[in-house]
PDB file of C-alpha atoms in Angstrom:
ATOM      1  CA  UNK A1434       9.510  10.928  -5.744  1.00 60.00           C
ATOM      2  CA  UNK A1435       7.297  13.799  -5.998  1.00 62.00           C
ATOM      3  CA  UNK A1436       4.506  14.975  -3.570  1.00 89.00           C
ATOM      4  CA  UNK A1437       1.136  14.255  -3.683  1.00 95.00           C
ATOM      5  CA  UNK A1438      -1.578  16.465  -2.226  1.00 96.00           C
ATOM      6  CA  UNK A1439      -5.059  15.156  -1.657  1.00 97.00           C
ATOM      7  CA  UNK A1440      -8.367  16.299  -0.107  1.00 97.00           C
ATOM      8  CA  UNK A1441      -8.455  14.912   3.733  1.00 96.00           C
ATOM      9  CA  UNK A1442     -11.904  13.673   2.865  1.00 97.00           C
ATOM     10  CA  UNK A1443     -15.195  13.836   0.810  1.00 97.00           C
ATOM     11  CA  UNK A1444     -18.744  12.350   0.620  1.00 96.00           C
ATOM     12  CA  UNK A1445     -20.485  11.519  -2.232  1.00 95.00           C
ATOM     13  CA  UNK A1446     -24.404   9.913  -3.160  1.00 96.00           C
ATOM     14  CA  UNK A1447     -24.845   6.178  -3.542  1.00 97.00           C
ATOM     15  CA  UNK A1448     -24.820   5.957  -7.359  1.00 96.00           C
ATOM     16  CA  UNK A1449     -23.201   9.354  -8.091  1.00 96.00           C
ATOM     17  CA  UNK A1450     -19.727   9.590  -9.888  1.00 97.00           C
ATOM     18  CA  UNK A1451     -17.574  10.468  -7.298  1.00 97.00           C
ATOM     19  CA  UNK A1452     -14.447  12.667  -8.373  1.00 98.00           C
ATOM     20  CA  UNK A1453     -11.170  12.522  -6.172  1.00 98.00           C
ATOM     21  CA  UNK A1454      -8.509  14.903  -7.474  1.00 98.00           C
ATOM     22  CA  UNK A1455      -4.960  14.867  -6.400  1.00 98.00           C
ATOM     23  CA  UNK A1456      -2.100  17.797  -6.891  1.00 97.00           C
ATOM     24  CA  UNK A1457       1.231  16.534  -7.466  1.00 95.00           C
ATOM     25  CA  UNK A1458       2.824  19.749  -9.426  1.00 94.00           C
ATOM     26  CA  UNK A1459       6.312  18.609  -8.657  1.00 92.00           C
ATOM     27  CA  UNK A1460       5.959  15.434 -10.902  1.00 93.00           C
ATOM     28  CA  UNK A1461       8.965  14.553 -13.599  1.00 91.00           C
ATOM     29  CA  UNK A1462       8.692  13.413 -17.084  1.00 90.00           C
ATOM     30  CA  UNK A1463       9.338   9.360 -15.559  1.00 89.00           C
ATOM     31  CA  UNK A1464       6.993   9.260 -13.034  1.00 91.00           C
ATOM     32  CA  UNK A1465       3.743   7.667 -13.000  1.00 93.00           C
ATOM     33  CA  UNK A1466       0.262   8.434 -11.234  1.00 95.00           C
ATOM     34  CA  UNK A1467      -1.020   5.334  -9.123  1.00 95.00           C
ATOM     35  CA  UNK A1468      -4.239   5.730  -7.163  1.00 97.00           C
ATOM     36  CA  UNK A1469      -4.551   2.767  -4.694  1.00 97.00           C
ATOM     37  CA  UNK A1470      -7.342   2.200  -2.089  1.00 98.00           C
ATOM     38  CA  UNK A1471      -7.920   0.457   1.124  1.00 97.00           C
ATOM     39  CA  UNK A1472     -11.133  -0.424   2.445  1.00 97.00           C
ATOM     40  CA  UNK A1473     -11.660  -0.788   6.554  1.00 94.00           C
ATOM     41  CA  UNK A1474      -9.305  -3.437   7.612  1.00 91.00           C
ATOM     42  CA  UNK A1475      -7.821  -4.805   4.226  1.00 95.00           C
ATOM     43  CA  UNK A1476      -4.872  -4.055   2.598  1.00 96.00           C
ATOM     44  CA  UNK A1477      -4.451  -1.579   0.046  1.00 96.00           C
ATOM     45  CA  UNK A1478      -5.993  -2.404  -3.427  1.00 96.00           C
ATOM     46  CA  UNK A1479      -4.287  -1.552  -6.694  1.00 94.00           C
ATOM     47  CA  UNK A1480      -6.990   0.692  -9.122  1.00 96.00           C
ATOM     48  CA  UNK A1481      -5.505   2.071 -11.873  1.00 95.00           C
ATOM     49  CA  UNK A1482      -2.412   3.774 -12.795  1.00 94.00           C
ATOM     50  CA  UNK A1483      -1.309   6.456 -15.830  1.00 94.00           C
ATOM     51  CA  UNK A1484       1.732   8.536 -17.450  1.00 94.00           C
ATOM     52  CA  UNK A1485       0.099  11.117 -19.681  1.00 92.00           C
ATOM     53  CA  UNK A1486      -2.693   9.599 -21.042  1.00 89.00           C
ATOM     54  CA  UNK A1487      -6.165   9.743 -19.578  1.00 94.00           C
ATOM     55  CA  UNK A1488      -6.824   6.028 -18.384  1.00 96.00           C
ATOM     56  CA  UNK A1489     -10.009   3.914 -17.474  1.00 97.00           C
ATOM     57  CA  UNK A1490     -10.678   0.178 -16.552  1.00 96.00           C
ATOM     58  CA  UNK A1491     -13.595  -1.887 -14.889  1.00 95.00           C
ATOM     59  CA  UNK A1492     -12.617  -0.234 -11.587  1.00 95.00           C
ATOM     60  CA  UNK A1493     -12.655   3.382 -12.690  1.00 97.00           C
ATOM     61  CA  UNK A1494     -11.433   6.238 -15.019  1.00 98.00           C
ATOM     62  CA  UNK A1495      -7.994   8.309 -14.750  1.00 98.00           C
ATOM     63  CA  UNK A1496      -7.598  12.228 -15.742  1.00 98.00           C
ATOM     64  CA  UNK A1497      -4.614  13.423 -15.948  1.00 97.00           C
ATOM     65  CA  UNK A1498      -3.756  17.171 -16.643  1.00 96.00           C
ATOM     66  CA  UNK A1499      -1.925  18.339 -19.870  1.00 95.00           C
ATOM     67  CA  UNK A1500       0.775  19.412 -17.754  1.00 95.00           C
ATOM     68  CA  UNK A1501       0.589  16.784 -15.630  1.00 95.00           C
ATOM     69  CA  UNK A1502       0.582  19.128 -11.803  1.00 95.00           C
ATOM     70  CA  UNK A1503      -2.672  17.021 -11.088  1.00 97.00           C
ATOM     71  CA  UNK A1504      -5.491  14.331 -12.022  1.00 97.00           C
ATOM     72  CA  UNK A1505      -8.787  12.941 -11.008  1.00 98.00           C
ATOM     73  CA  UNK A1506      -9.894   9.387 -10.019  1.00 98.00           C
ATOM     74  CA  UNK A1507     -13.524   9.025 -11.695  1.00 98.00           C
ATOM     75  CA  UNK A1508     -15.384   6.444  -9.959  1.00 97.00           C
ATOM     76  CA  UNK A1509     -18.450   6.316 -12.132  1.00 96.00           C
ATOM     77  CA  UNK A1510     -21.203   5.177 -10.461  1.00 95.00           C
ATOM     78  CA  UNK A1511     -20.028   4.796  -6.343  1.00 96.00           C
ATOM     79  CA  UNK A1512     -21.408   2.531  -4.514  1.00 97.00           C
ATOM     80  CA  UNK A1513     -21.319   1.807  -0.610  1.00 97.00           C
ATOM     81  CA  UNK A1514     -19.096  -1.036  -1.231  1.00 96.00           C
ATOM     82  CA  UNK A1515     -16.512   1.785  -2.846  1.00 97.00           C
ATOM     83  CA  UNK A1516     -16.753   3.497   0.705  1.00 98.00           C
ATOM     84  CA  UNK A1517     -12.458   3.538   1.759  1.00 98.00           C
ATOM     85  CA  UNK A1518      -9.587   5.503   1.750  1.00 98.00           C
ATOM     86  CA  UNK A1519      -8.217   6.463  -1.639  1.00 98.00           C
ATOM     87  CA  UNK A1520      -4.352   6.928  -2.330  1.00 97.00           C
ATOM     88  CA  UNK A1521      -2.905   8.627  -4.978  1.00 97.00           C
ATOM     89  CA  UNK A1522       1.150   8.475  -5.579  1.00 95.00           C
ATOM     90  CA  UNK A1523       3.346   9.029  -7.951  1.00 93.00           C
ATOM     91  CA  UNK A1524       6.164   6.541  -8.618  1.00 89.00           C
ATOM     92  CA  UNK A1525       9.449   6.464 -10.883  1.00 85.00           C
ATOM     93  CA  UNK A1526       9.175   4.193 -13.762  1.00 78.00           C
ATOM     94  CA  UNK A1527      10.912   1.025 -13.002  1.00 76.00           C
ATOM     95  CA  UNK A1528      11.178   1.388  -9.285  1.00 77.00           C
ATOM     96  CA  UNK A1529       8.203  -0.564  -7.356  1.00 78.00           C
ATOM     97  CA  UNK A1530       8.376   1.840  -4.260  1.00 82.00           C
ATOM     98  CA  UNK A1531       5.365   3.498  -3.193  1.00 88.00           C
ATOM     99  CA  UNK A1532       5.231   6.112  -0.702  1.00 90.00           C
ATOM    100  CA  UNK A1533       1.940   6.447   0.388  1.00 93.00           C
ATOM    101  CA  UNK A1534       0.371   9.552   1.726  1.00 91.00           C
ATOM    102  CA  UNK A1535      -2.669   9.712   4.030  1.00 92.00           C
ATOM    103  CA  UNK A1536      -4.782   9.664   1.320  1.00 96.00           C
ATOM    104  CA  UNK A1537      -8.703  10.685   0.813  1.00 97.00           C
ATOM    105  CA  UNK A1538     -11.214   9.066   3.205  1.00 97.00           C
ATOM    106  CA  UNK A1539     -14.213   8.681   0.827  1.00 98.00           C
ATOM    107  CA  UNK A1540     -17.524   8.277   2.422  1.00 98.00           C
ATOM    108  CA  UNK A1541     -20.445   6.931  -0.268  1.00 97.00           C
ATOM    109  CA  UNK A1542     -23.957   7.878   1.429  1.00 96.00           C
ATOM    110  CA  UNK A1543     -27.292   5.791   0.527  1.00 94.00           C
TER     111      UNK A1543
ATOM    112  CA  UNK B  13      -5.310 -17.217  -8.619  1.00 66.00           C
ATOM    113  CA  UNK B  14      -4.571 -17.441  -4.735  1.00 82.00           C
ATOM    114  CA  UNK B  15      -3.830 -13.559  -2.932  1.00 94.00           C
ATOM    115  CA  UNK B  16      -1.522 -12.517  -0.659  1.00 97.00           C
ATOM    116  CA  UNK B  17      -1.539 -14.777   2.466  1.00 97.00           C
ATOM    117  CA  UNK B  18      -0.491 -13.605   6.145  1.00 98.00           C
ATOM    118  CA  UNK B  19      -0.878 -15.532   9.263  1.00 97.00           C
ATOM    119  CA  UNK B  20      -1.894 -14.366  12.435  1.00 97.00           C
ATOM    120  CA  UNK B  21      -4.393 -11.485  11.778  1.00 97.00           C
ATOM    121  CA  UNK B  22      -4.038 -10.418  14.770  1.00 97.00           C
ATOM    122  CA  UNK B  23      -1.782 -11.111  17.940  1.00 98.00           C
ATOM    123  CA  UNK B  24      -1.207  -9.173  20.911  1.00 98.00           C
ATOM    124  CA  UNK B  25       2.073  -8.958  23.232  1.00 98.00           C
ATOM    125  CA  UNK B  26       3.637  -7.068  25.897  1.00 98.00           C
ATOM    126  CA  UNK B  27       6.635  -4.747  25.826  1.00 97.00           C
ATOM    127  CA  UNK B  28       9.889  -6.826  25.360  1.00 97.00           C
ATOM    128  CA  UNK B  29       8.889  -9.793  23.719  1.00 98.00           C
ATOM    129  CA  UNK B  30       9.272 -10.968  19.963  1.00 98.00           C
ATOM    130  CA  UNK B  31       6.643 -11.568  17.802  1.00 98.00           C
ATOM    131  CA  UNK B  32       6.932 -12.840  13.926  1.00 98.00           C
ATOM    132  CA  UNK B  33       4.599 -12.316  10.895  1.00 98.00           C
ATOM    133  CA  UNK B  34       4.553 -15.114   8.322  1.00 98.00           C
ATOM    134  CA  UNK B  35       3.639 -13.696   4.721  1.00 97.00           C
ATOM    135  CA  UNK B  36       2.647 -16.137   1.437  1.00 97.00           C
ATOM    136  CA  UNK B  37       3.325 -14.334  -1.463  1.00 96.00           C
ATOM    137  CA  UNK B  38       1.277 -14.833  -5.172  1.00 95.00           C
ATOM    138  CA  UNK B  39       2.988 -17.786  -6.761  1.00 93.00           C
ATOM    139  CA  UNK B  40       5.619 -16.415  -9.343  1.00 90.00           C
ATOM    140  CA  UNK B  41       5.894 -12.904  -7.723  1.00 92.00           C
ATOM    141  CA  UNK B  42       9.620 -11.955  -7.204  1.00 91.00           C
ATOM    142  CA  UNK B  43       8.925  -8.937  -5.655  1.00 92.00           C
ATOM    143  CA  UNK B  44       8.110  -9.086  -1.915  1.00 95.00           C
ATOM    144  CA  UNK B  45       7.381  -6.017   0.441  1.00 96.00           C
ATOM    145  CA  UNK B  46       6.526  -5.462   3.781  1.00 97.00           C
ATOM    146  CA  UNK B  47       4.920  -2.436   5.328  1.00 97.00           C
ATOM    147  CA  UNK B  48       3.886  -1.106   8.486  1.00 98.00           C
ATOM    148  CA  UNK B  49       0.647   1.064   9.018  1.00 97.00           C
ATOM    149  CA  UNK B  50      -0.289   2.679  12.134  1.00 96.00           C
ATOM    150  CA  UNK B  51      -3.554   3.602  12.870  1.00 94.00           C
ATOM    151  CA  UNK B  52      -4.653   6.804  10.751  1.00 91.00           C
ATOM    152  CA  UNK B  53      -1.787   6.676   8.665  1.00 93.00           C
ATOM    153  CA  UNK B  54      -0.862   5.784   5.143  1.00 94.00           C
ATOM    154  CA  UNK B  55       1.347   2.463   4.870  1.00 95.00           C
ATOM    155  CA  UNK B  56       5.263   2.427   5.086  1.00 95.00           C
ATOM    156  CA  UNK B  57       7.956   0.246   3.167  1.00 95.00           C
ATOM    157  CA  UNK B  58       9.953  -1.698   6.044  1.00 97.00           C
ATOM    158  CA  UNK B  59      11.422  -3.826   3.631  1.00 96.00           C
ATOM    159  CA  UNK B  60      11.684  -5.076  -0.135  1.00 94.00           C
ATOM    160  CA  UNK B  61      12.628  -8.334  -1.899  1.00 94.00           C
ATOM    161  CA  UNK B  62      13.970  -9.267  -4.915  1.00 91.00           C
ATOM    162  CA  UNK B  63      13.869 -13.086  -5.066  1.00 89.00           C
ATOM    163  CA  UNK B  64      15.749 -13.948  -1.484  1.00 86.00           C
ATOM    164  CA  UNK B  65      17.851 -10.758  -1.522  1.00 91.00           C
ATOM    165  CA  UNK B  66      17.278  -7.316   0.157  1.00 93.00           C
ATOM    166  CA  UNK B  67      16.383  -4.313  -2.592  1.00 91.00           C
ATOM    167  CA  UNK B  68      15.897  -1.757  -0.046  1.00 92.00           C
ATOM    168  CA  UNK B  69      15.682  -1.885   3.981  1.00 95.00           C
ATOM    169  CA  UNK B  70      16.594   1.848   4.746  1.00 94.00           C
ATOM    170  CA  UNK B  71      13.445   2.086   6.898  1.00 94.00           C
ATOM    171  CA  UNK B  72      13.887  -1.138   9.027  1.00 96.00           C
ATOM    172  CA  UNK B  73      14.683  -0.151  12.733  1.00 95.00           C
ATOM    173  CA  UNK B  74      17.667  -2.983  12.269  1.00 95.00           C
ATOM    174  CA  UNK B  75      18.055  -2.531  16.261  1.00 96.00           C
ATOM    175  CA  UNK B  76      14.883  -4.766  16.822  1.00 97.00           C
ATOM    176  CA  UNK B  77      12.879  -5.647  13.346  1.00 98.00           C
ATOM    177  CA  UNK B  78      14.357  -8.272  11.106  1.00 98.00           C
ATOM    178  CA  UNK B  79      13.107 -10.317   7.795  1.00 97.00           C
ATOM    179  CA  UNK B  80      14.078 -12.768   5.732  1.00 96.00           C
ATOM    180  CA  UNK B  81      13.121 -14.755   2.369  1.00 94.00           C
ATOM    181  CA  UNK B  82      15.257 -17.919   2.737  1.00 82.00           C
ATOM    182  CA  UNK B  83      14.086 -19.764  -0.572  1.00 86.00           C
ATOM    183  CA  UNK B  84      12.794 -16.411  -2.632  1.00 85.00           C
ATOM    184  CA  UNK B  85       8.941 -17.641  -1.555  1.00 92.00           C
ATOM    185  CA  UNK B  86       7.743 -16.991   2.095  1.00 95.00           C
ATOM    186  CA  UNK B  87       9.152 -14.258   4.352  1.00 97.00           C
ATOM    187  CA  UNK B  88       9.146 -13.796   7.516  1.00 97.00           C
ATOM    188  CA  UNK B  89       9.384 -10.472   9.710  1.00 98.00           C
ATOM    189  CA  UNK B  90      10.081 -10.276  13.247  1.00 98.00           C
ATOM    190  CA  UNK B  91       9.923  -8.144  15.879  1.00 98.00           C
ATOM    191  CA  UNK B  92      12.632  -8.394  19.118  1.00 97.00           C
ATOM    192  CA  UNK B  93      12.001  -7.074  21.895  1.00 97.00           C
ATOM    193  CA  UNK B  94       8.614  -5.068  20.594  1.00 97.00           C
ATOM    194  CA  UNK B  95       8.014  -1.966  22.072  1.00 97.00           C
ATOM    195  CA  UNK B  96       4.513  -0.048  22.548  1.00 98.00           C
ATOM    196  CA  UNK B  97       5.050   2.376  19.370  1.00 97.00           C
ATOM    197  CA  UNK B  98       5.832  -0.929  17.197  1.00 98.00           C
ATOM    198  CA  UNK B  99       1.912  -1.170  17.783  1.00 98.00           C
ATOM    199  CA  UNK B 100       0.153  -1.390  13.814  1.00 98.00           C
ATOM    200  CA  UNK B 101      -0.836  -3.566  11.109  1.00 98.00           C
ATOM    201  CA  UNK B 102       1.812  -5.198   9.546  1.00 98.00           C
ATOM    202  CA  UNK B 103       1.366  -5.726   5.511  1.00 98.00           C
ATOM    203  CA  UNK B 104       2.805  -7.756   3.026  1.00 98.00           C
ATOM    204  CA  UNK B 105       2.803  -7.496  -0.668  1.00 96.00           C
ATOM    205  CA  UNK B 106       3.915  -8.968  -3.697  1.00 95.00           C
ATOM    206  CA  UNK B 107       4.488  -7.819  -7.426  1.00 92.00           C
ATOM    207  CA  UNK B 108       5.879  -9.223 -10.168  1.00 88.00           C
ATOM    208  CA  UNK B 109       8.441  -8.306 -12.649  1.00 72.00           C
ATOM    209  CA  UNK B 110       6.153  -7.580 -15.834  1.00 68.00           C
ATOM    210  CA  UNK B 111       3.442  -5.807 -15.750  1.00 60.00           C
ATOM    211  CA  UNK B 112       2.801  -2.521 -14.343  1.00 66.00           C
ATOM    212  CA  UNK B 113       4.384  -3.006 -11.186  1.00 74.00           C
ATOM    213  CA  UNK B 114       1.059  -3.162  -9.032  1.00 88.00           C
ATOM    214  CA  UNK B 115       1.653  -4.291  -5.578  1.00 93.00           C
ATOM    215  CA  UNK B 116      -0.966  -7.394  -4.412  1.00 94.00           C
ATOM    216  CA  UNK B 117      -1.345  -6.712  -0.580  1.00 97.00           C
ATOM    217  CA  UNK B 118      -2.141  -9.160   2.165  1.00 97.00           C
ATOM    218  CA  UNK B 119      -4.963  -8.662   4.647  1.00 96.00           C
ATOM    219  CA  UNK B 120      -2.476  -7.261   7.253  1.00 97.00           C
ATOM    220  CA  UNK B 121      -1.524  -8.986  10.553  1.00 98.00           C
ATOM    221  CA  UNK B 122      -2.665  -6.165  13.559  1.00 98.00           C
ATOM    222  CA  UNK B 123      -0.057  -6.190  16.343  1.00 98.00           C
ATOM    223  CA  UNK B 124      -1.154  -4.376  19.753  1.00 98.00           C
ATOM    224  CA  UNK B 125       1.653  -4.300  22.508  1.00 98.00           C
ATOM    225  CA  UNK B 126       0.579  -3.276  25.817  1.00 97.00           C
TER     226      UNK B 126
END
């Protein structure tokens, strides 16, 4: 599976969209971008996931590069509740593995 | 629609005993996985299900860590004897076969040998 590379952390303003870009510029043609995140003692929490095509669901928005080396998780309006670590990996199609990384600890300030 | 169960959230042993998680998967999920996370670090697959058969257990320290899935529902993963770097939360998750593949995680059982 390819690498990803993410910011070790990052603040952002109660209400704010908060951005969270990952690099992954070794990614193949089969492999998807999945963005997980796990709040302070839970598990990890599935948010959205994406080929080529931007993406966006209750939870949040995906951008994905035209060449694909990189995207951005849009939370659009963060809230203190949205405060957690924030994985982003890619996978192969078809194989459920996920490798995670150590992720970007996302602090959401009042 | 029930979550991902695990029982105990938490338990704590000393060096050379055996401990063993109980995980509930979502009803109709084939998939089962269990990870271990140690403190500051991302998750890592131990061990993945298909039904009641192993898919992948190539990071399983088979020395002391086993699992099973008897009846392709509930799993079990022990630990025998633990050691103090076996110290982490413990997860479980669950996917199913259509879909996207998104893994449903537990809450995490947190295991502290001293």
């Amino acid at each position: 599976d390819a690498k990803t590379t993410q910011p070790p952390s990052m603040d952002c303003a109660e209400g704010r969209a908060a951005n969270l870009p990952c690099n992954h510029s070794t990614i193949s043609g089969n492999e998807y971008v999945y963005w997980y995140r796990q709040i302070h003692s839970q598990g990890p929490q599935y948010i959205i996931h994406g080929l080529k095509n931007n993406e966006t669901n209750e939870m949040a928005s995906l951008i994905i590069t035209e060449d694909r080396k990189s995207s951005t998780l849009i939370l659009p309006h963060a809230t203190l509740r949205d405060t957690a670590v924030y994985y982003c990996i890619v996978r192969v199609a078809g194989d459920y593995k996920l490798s995670f990384g150590a992720g970007t600890t996302v602090t959401v300030r009042a | 629609e029930a979550g991902v169960a695990q029982s105990p959230r938490y338990k704590i042993i000393e060096k050379r005993q055996s401990v063993a998680f109980w995980c509930n998967p979502i009803s109709g999920h084939a998939t089962l996985y269990w990870y271990q996370q140690i403190l500051g670090q991302g998750p890592k697959l131990l061990i993945q299900f298909q039904n009641n058969g192993v898919v992948d257990d190539s990071q399983l320290p088979k020395d002391r860590f086993s699992a099973e899935r008897l009846k392709g529902v509930d799993s079990t993963l022990k630990i025998q004897p633990a050691k103090l770097e076996d110290s982490a939360v413990y997860l479980c998750a669950s996917s199913s076969r259509t879909g996207g593949g998104e893994q449903y995680f537990g809450p995490g059982t947190r295991l502290t040998v001293t």
